[in-house]
Short mmCIF file of C-alpha atoms and ligand atoms in Angstrom, two decimals:
data_model
loop_
_atom_site.label_atom_id
_atom_site.label_comp_id
_atom_site.label_asym_id
_atom_site.label_seq_id
_atom_site.Cartn_x
_atom_site.Cartn_y
_atom_site.Cartn_z
CA MET D 1 0.00 0.00 0.00
CA ASN D 2 1.33 3.46 -0.75
CA ASN D 3 1.26 6.24 1.75
CA PHE D 4 -1.98 8.04 0.87
CA VAL D 5 -3.88 4.75 0.70
CA LYS D 6 -2.54 3.85 4.15
CA VAL D 7 -3.31 7.26 5.62
CA ALA D 8 -6.90 7.28 4.30
CA VAL D 9 -7.70 3.70 5.33
CA SER D 10 -6.18 4.02 8.77
CA ARG D 11 -7.99 7.30 9.45
CA GLY D 12 -11.27 5.80 8.18
CA LYS D 13 -10.90 2.71 10.35
CA GLN D 14 -9.82 4.72 13.37
CA ILE D 15 -13.25 6.37 13.56
CA ASN D 16 -15.09 3.60 11.66
CA SER D 17 -16.19 5.95 8.91
CA ARG D 18 -16.21 5.78 5.13
CA LEU D 19 -17.56 9.31 4.87
CA VAL D 20 -15.68 12.08 3.05
CA LEU D 21 -17.03 15.61 3.24
CA ALA D 22 -16.96 17.71 0.05
CA ILE D 23 -16.64 21.43 0.65
CA ASP D 24 -17.48 23.73 -2.26
CA LEU D 25 -18.46 26.82 -0.29
CA TYR D 26 -17.31 30.04 -1.93
CA LEU D 27 -17.44 33.80 -1.68
CA GLU D 28 -19.76 36.22 -3.40
CA ARG D 29 -17.50 39.09 -2.28
CA PHE D 30 -13.72 39.01 -1.93
CA SER D 31 -13.76 40.80 1.37
CA ASP D 32 -15.42 37.99 3.28
CA LYS D 33 -12.70 35.39 3.06
CA PHE D 34 -12.03 35.25 6.81
CA LYS D 35 -15.74 34.70 7.42
CA LEU D 36 -15.67 31.80 4.99
CA TYR D 37 -12.56 30.45 6.70
CA GLU D 38 -14.28 30.55 10.08
CA LYS D 39 -17.42 28.94 8.72
CA ILE D 40 -15.42 26.03 7.31
CA GLN D 41 -13.43 25.71 10.53
CA ASP D 42 -16.71 25.48 12.47
CA ILE D 43 -18.02 22.77 10.14
CA LEU D 44 -14.78 20.79 10.41
CA SER D 45 -14.76 21.12 14.20
CA ALA D 46 -18.29 19.75 14.41
CA LEU D 47 -17.62 16.72 12.19
CA GLU D 48 -14.34 15.22 13.33
CA ASN D 49 -16.05 12.20 14.94
CA TYR D 50 -18.04 11.33 11.81
CA VAL D 51 -16.00 12.27 8.77
CA ALA D 52 -12.77 10.55 7.73
CA GLY D 53 -11.50 13.01 5.15
CA VAL D 54 -12.30 16.33 3.54
CA LYS D 55 -12.31 17.08 -0.18
CA ILE D 56 -11.94 20.80 -0.86
CA GLY D 57 -13.06 22.07 -4.26
CA LEU D 58 -11.72 24.86 -6.45
CA PRO D 59 -14.51 27.33 -5.57
CA THR D 60 -13.33 27.16 -1.97
CA ILE D 61 -9.59 27.14 -2.73
CA LEU D 62 -9.93 30.18 -5.00
CA SER D 63 -12.11 32.00 -2.49
CA LEU D 64 -9.83 31.41 0.48
CA THR D 65 -6.58 31.67 -1.54
CA THR D 66 -3.68 29.32 -0.99
CA ASP D 67 -2.25 30.72 2.23
CA LEU D 68 -5.57 30.53 4.05
CA VAL D 69 -6.18 27.00 2.77
CA ASN D 70 -2.76 26.07 4.11
CA ASP D 71 -3.65 27.66 7.42
CA LEU D 72 -6.97 25.83 7.50
CA ILE D 73 -5.40 22.43 6.81
CA VAL D 74 -2.13 22.62 8.70
CA GLY D 75 -3.07 25.12 11.40
CA GLY D 76 -6.16 23.14 12.40
CA ASN D 77 -4.15 20.10 13.52
CA TRP D 78 -7.03 17.91 12.33
CA GLU D 79 -7.22 14.14 12.22
CA TYR D 80 -8.74 14.37 8.72
CA PHE D 81 -6.99 13.57 5.47
CA PHE D 82 -7.43 16.31 2.85
CA ILE D 83 -8.01 15.95 -0.90
CA ALA D 84 -7.56 18.88 -3.31
CA ASP D 85 -10.29 18.67 -5.92
CA MET D 86 -8.50 20.56 -8.69
CA LYS D 87 -9.68 18.21 -11.46
CA ILE D 88 -6.36 18.75 -13.19
CA ALA D 89 -6.62 18.55 -16.98
CA ASP D 90 -3.61 20.19 -18.61
CA VAL D 91 -0.25 19.51 -20.20
CA GLY D 92 2.45 18.03 -17.99
CA HIS D 93 4.32 21.09 -16.77
CA VAL D 94 1.13 23.00 -15.87
CA SER D 95 -0.43 19.93 -14.28
CA SER D 96 2.72 19.42 -12.21
CA ALA D 97 2.65 23.07 -11.13
CA LEU D 98 -0.95 22.62 -9.94
CA LEU D 99 -0.04 19.49 -8.06
CA LYS D 100 2.80 21.34 -6.32
CA GLN D 101 0.34 24.03 -5.22
CA ALA D 102 -1.80 21.31 -3.62
CA ALA D 103 1.25 19.89 -1.85
CA TYR D 104 2.28 23.35 -0.58
CA MET D 105 -1.21 23.90 0.80
CA GLY D 106 -0.85 20.69 2.82
CA PHE D 107 -3.20 18.37 0.93
CA ASN D 108 -2.65 14.60 1.15
CA ALA D 109 -3.95 13.90 -2.35
CA VAL D 110 -5.05 15.65 -5.51
CA ILE D 111 -7.70 14.83 -8.12
CA SER D 112 -6.85 14.81 -11.82
CA HIS D 113 -8.86 13.98 -14.88
CA ALA D 114 -7.72 10.75 -16.54
CA ALA D 115 -8.82 11.81 -20.03
CA ILE D 116 -5.61 13.86 -20.45
CA GLY D 117 -3.80 10.54 -20.98
CA TYR D 118 -0.53 9.11 -19.76
CA LYS D 119 2.26 10.51 -21.92
CA GLY D 120 3.14 14.09 -21.03
CA ALA D 121 0.27 14.35 -18.56
CA LEU D 122 -0.58 11.68 -15.94
CA GLU D 123 3.00 10.39 -15.96
CA ASN D 124 4.21 13.89 -14.97
CA ILE D 125 1.52 14.30 -12.33
CA VAL D 126 2.26 10.98 -10.66
CA SER D 127 6.01 11.53 -10.69
CA GLU D 128 5.61 15.01 -9.18
CA ALA D 129 3.23 13.57 -6.57
CA LYS D 130 5.85 11.03 -5.51
CA LYS D 131 8.37 13.80 -4.90
CA HIS D 132 5.91 15.56 -2.61
CA LYS D 133 4.61 12.33 -1.05
CA ILE D 134 0.99 13.01 -1.92
CA GLY D 135 -1.56 10.77 -3.62
CA VAL D 136 -3.23 11.08 -7.03
CA LEU D 137 -6.86 10.15 -7.69
CA THR D 138 -8.28 10.19 -11.21
CA VAL D 139 -11.74 10.81 -12.59
CA CYS D 140 -12.59 8.04 -15.08
CA ALA D 141 -16.37 8.62 -15.10
CA MET D 142 -18.56 11.39 -13.71
CA SER D 143 -21.86 11.48 -11.84
CA HIS D 144 -24.01 14.00 -13.76
CA PRO D 145 -26.28 13.00 -16.69
CA GLY D 146 -24.16 14.75 -19.35
CA ALA D 147 -21.18 12.61 -18.34
CA GLU D 148 -22.72 9.84 -20.42
CA GLU D 149 -22.43 12.03 -23.54
CA ILE D 150 -18.62 12.09 -23.67
CA ILE D 151 -16.41 11.38 -20.67
CA ASN D 152 -18.06 8.13 -19.56
CA THR D 153 -17.96 6.75 -23.11
CA VAL D 154 -14.17 6.57 -22.75
CA PHE D 155 -14.33 5.18 -19.22
CA HIS D 156 -12.32 2.05 -20.08
CA ARG D 157 -9.53 4.06 -21.63
CA ASN D 158 -9.53 6.47 -18.69
CA LEU D 159 -9.19 3.50 -16.39
CA GLU D 160 -6.43 1.96 -18.49
CA VAL D 161 -4.23 5.08 -18.49
CA SER D 162 -4.84 5.57 -14.76
CA LEU D 163 -3.68 2.03 -14.02
CA LYS D 164 -0.67 2.52 -16.28
CA ALA D 165 0.21 5.69 -14.35
CA ASN D 166 -0.22 3.74 -11.09
CA VAL D 167 -2.52 6.26 -9.45
CA ASP D 168 -3.62 5.72 -5.85
CA GLY D 169 -7.32 5.66 -6.55
CA PHE D 170 -10.36 6.88 -8.37
CA ILE D 171 -13.34 9.18 -8.15
CA SER D 172 -16.26 7.14 -9.44
CA PRO D 173 -19.97 8.08 -9.47
CA ALA D 174 -22.36 6.74 -6.87
CA THR D 175 -25.13 7.62 -9.33
CA MET D 176 -23.76 5.04 -11.83
CA PRO D 177 -22.50 2.09 -9.78
CA LYS D 178 -21.53 0.01 -12.83
CA TYR D 179 -18.35 2.08 -13.07
CA ILE D 180 -17.52 1.43 -9.43
CA ARG D 181 -17.96 -2.31 -9.95
CA LYS D 182 -15.66 -2.29 -12.97
CA ILE D 183 -12.92 -0.35 -11.16
CA ARG D 184 -13.21 -2.66 -8.15
CA GLU D 185 -12.57 -5.69 -10.39
CA VAL D 186 -9.27 -4.37 -11.71
CA GLY D 187 -8.12 -1.71 -9.24
CA VAL D 188 -6.44 -3.95 -6.71
CA GLY D 189 -5.07 -1.95 -3.79
CA LYS D 190 -6.57 1.28 -5.14
CA LEU D 191 -9.11 3.44 -3.36
CA ILE D 192 -12.50 4.36 -4.81
CA PHE D 193 -14.19 7.58 -3.66
CA SER D 194 -17.79 8.03 -4.82
CA PRO D 195 -19.59 11.37 -5.11
CA GLY D 196 -23.24 11.83 -6.02
CA VAL D 197 -24.72 10.81 -2.66
CA GLY D 198 -27.52 12.99 -1.28
CA VAL D 199 -28.48 15.98 -3.42
CA GLN D 200 -27.46 14.26 -6.70
CA GLY D 201 -29.71 11.32 -5.86
CA ALA D 202 -27.68 8.29 -4.79
CA SER D 203 -28.53 6.79 -1.39
CA PRO D 204 -25.97 6.63 1.39
CA GLY D 205 -24.31 3.21 1.39
CA SER D 206 -25.14 2.39 -2.24
CA ALA D 207 -21.64 3.09 -3.57
CA ILE D 208 -20.00 1.15 -0.74
CA LYS D 209 -22.22 -1.83 -1.66
CA ALA D 210 -20.94 -1.56 -5.24
CA GLY D 211 -17.33 -1.68 -4.02
CA ALA D 212 -16.34 1.90 -3.17
CA ASP D 213 -14.14 2.58 -0.14
CA PHE D 214 -15.51 6.03 0.68
CA GLU D 215 -18.60 8.05 -0.22
CA ILE D 216 -18.26 11.79 -0.79
CA VAL D 217 -21.09 13.97 0.49
CA GLY D 218 -21.20 17.74 0.15
CA ARG D 219 -24.35 19.86 0.21
CA ALA D 220 -26.47 17.27 2.03
CA ILE D 221 -24.17 17.86 5.02
CA TYR D 222 -22.80 21.40 4.85
CA GLU D 223 -26.14 22.95 3.91
CA ALA D 224 -28.01 21.09 6.67
CA GLU D 225 -29.18 23.00 9.69
CA ASN D 226 -27.14 20.69 11.90
CA PRO D 227 -24.31 19.24 9.83
CA ASP D 228 -23.23 16.94 12.68
CA VAL D 229 -26.69 15.38 13.04
CA GLN D 230 -26.89 14.89 9.29
CA ALA D 231 -23.38 13.41 9.12
CA ALA D 232 -24.25 11.02 11.97
CA ASN D 233 -27.39 9.90 10.07
CA ILE D 234 -25.46 9.25 6.87
CA LEU D 235 -22.63 7.55 8.73
CA GLN D 236 -24.92 4.69 9.82
CA TYR D 237 -24.66 3.41 6.23
CA LEU D 238 -20.95 4.04 5.87
CA ARG D 239 -19.24 1.91 8.49
CA TRP D 240 -16.26 -0.37 7.80
CA GLU D 241 -18.03 -3.38 9.28
P1 BMP K 301 -22.62 17.25 -3.53
O1 BMP K 301 -22.66 16.11 -2.52
O2 BMP K 301 -22.88 18.58 -2.92
O3 BMP K 301 -23.44 16.96 -4.76
O4 BMP K 301 -21.09 17.39 -4.02
C1 BMP K 301 -20.45 16.41 -4.76
C2 BMP K 301 -18.97 16.70 -4.84
O5 BMP K 301 -18.33 15.68 -5.61
C3 BMP K 301 -18.63 18.02 -5.50
O6 BMP K 301 -17.48 18.51 -4.83
C4 BMP K 301 -18.25 17.65 -6.93
O7 BMP K 301 -17.25 18.49 -7.46
C5 BMP K 301 -17.68 16.25 -6.75
N1 BMP K 301 -17.88 15.36 -7.92
C6 BMP K 301 -19.14 15.04 -8.38
O8 BMP K 301 -20.16 15.49 -7.85
N2 BMP K 301 -19.25 14.20 -9.46
C7 BMP K 301 -18.17 13.70 -10.12
O9 BMP K 301 -18.34 12.95 -11.06
C8 BMP K 301 -16.90 14.04 -9.65
C9 BMP K 301 -16.77 14.86 -8.54
O10 BMP K 301 -15.58 15.16 -8.07
#
């Protein structure tokens, strides 16, 4: 097992949770970034007994800016693992530069698209990730209906290049469990994180049943009146045993 896989599994087992929180909160006005920072800190403080890891999206990273994200992750002294959802999709040197930014901010793993291919893209990302000791997760299929128009039609090729690049795991849609099943068959030792639970329609626990290791839940938790109560409800379906 590589380091990110170990970190994520051991954290998950430590609190018996397969729940990853997605945070995509963002600012309408630049001036409020400290308010946003405090709001996210409050959410994270309330959820540490229920949530294994936190995936932070680009709307939030851009709103907080890199130094505040670093402060949030490192300064908080959390037990969580952190995933940077940058959905990298660029040529090698730019992709590597993005990955480095994630490492500097203190993330444990970064998400890249797989459709950029191996040569001059994923190969660079994975080699840069090794230098910084962070994990790489690829998107081989997506959860929204339009994903079936293009990206999911090349799912098998996305999976193939990801395996060739020896990524640490995958983001695979809870809304379309057939992709999770396929990855589980071939992705030995790799992690599967599944978004699409809650607001997008998949039921808590459904992706785990199909073979995922973690389910990613965003709005259903952070928009709830009591995020901790909601996380506790969802967690019933997301235990390790
Ligand atoms: P929510 O639970 O609020 O629908 O959020 C889902 C999260 O998972 C978002 O951060 C989104 O970017 C991410 N995601 C997704 O919804 N579908 C995918 O196919 C890939 C994703 O990363």
